[in-house]
Coordinates of N, CA and C in Angstrom, one line a residue:
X1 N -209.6 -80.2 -79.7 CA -210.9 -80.2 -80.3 C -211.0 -79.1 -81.4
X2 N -211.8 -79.6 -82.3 CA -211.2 -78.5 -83.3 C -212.8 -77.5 -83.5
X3 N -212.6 -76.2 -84.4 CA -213.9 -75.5 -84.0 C -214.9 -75.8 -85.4
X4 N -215.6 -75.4 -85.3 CA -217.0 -76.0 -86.0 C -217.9 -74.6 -85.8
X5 N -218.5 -74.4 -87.2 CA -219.5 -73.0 -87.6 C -220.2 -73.1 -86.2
X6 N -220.6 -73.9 -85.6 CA -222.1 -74.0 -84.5 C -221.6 -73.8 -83.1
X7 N -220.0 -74.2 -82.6 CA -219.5 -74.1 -81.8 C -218.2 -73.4 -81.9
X8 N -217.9 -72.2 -81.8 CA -216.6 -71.8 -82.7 C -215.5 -71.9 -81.0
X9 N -214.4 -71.6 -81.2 CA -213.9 -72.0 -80.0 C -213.7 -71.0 -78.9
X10 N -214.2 -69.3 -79.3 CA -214.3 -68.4 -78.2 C -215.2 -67.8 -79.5
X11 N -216.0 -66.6 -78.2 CA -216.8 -65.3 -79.2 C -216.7 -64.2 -78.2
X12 N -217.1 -63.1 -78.6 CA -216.8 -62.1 -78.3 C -218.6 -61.9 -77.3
X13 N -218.5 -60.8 -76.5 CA -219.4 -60.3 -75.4 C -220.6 -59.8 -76.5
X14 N -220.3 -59.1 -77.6 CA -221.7 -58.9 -78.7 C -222.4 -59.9 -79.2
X15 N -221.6 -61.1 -79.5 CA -222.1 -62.5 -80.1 C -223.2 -62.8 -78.8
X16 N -222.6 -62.8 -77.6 CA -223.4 -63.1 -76.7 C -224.6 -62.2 -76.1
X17 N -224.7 -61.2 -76.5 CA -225.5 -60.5 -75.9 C -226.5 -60.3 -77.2
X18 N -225.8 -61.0 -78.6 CA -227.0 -61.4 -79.8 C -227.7 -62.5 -79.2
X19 N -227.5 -63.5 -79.0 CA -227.9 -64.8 -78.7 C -228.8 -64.5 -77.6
X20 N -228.2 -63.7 -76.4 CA -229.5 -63.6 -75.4 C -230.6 -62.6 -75.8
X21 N -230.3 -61.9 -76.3 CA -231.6 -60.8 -77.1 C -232.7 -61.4 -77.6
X22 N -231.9 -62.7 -78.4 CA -232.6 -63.7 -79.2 C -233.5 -64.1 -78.6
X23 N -232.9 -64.7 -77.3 CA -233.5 -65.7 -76.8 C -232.7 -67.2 -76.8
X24 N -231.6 -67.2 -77.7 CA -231.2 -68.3 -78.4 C -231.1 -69.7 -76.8
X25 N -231.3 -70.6 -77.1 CA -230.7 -71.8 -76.3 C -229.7 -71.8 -75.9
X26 N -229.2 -70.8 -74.8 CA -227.8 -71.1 -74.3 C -227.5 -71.1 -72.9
X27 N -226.2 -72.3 -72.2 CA -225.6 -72.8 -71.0 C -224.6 -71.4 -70.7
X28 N -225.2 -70.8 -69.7 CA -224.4 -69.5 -69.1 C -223.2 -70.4 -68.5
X29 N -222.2 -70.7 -68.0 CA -221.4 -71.5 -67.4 C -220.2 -70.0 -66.8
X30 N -220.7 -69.9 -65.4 CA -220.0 -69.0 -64.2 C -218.6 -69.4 -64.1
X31 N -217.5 -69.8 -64.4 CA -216.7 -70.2 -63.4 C -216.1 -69.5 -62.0
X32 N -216.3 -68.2 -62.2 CA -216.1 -67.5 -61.0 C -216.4 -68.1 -59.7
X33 N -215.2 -67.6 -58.8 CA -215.8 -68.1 -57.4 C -217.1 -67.0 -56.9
X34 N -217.4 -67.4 -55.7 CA -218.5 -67.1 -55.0 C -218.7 -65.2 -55.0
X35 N -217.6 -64.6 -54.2 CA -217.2 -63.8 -53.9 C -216.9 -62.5 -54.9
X36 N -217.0 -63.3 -56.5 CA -216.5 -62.2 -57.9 C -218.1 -62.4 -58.3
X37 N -218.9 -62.9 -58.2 CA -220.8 -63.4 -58.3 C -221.5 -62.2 -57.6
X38 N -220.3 -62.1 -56.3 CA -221.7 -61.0 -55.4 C -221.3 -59.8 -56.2
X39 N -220.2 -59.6 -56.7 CA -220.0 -58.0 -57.2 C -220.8 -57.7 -58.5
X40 N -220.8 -58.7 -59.8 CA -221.4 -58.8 -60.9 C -221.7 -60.6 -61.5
X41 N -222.8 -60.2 -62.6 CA -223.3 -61.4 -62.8 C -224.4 -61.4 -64.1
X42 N -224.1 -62.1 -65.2 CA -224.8 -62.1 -66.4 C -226.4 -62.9 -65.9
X43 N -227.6 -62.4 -66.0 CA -228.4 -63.1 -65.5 C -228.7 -64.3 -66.2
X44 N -229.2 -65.5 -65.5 CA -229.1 -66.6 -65.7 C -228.2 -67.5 -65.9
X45 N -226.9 -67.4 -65.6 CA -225.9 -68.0 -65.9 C -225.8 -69.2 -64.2
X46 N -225.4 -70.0 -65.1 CA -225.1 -71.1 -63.7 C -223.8 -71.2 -63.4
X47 N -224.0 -71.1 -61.7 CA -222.4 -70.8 -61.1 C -221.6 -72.2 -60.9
X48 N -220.4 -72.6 -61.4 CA -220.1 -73.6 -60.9 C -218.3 -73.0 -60.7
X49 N -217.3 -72.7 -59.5 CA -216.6 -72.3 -59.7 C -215.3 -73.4 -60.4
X50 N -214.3 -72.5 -61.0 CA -213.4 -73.4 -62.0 C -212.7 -74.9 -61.3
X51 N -212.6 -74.6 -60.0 CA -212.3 -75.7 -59.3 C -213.3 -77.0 -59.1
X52 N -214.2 -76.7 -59.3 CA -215.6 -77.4 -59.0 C -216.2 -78.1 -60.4
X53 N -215.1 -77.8 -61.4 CA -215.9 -78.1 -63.0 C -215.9 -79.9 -62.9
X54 N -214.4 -80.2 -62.8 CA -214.6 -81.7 -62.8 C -215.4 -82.8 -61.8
X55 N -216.0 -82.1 -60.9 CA -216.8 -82.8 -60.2 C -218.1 -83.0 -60.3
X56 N -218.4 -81.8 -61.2 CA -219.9 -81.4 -61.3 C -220.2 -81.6 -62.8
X57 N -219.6 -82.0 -63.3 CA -219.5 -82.3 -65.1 C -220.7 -82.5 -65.9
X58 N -221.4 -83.4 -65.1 CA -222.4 -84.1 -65.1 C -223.6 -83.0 -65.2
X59 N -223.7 -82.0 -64.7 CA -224.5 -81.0 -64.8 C -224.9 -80.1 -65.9
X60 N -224.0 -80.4 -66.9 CA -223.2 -80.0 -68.2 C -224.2 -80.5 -69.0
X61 N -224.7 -79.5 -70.1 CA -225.2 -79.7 -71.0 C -224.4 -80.3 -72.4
X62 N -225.0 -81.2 -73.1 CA -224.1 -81.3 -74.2 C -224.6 -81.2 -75.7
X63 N -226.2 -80.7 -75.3 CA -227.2 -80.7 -77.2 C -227.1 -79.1 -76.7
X64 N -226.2 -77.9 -76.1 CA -226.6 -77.0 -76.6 C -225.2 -75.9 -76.1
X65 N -225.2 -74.9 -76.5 CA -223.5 -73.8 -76.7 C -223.7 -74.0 -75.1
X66 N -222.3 -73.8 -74.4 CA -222.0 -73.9 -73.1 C -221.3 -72.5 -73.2
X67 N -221.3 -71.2 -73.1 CA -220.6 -70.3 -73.1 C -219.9 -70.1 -71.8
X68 N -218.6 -70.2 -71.9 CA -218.0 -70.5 -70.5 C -217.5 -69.2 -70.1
X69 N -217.7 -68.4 -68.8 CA -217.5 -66.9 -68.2 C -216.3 -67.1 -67.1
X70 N -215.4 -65.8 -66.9 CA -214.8 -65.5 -66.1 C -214.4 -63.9 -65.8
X71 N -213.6 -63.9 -65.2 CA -213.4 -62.1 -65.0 C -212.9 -61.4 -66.7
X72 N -212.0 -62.2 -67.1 CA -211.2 -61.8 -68.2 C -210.8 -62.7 -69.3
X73 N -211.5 -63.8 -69.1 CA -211.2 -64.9 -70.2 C -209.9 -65.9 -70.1
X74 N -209.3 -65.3 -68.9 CA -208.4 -67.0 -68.7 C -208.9 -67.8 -67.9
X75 N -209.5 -67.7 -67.3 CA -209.8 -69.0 -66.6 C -210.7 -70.0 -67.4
X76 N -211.4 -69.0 -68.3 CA -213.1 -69.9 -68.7 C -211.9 -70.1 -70.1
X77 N -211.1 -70.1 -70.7 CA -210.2 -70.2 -71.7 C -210.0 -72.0 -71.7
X78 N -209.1 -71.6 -70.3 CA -208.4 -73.3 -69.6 C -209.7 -74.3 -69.4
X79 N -211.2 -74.0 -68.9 CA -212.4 -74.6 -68.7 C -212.8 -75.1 -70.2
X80 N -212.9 -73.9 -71.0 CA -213.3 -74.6 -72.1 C -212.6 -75.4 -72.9
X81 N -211.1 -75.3 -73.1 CA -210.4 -76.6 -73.3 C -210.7 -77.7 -72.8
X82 N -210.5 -77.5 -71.0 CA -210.4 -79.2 -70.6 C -212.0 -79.8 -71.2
X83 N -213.1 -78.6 -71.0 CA -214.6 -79.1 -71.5 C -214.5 -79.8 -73.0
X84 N -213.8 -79.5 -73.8 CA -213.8 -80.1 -75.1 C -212.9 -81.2 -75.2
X85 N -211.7 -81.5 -74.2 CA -210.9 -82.6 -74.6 C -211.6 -83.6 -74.1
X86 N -212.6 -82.9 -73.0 CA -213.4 -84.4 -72.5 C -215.3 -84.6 -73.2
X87 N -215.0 -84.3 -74.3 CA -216.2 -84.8 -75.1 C -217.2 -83.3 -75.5
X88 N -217.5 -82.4 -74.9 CA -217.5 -81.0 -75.0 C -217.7 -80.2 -75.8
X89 N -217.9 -80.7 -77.0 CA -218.1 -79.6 -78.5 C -218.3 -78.6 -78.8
X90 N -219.3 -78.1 -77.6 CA -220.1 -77.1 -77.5 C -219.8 -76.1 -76.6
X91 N -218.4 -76.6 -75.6 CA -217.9 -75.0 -75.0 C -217.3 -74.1 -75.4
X92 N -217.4 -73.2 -75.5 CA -217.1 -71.9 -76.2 C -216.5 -71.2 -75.0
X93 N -215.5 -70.2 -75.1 CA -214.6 -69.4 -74.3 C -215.3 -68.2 -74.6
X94 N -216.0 -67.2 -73.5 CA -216.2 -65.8 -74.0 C -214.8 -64.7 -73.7
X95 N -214.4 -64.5 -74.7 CA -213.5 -63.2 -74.9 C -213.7 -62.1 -73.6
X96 N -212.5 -61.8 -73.1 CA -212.9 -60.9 -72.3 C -213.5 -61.0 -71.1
X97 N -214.4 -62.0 -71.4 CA -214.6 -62.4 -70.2 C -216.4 -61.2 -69.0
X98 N -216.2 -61.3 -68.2 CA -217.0 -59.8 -67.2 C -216.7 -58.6 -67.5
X99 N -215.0 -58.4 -67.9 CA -214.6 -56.7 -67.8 C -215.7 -56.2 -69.6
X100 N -215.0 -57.0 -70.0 CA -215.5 -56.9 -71.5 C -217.0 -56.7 -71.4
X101 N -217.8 -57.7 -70.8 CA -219.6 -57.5 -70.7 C -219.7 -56.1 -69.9
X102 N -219.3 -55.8 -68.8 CA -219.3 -54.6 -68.2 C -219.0 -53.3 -69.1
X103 N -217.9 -53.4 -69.9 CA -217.2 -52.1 -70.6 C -218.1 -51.9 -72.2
X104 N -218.8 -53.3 -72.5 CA -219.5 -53.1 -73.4 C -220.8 -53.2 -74.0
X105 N -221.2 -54.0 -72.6 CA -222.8 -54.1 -72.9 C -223.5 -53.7 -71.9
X106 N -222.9 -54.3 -70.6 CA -223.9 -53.5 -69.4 C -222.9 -52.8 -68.6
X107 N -223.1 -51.3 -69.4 CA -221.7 -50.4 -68.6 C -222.0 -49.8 -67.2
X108 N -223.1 -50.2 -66.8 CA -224.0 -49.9 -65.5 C -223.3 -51.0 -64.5
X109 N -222.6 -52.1 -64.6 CA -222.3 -53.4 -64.1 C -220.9 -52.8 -63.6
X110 N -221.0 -53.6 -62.3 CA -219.4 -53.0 -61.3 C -218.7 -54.2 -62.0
X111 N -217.2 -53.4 -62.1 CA -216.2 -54.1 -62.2 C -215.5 -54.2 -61.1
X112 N -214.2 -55.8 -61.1 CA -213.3 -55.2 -60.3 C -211.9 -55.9 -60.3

């Protein structure tokens, strides 16, 4: 899938913490399992863990940015590919991932 000014194909943890300041219209997308949730957690984001994506697909927004989370950005990396080869325009990989939101925006937020 290729990237596009409105959906670029990852952004960094400040891009995102513009957009939520904003207010802007955005799909928090958790892939973290259950257990990486209870330690830290971007508020509002919906948990669906990475094993769980192709079943629940359908829950998936598609008129607005899907910013896809994980600890460090591989997991939501592999999510937001398969999200775009299957119709998905609008997933976006966040860089970095939690450690990055923790070490840069909310440095009050446990890592681990």
């Amino acid at each position: 899938m290729a990237e596009t000014p409105d959906f670029p194909l990852e952004v960094d943890v400040h891009w995102l913490s513009e957009k939520l300041d904003r207010k802007d219209d955005i799909f928090l997308l958790d892939v973290r399992e259950g257990w990486e949730r209870d330690i830290s957690v971007i508020r509002d984001s919906f948990a669906v863990p990475m094993s769980e994506v192709p079943e629940r697909i359908d829950e998936l927004p598609k008129d607005k940015p899907i910013v896809v989370i994980c600890r460090v950005g591989g997991r939501s990396a592999q999510v937001t590919n398969w999200l775009r080869a299957q119709g998905f325009e609008n997933a976006i990989n966040l860089s970095g991932g939690m450690n990055a939101w923790a070490s840069e925006i909310d440095t009050k937020m446990s890592t681990y």
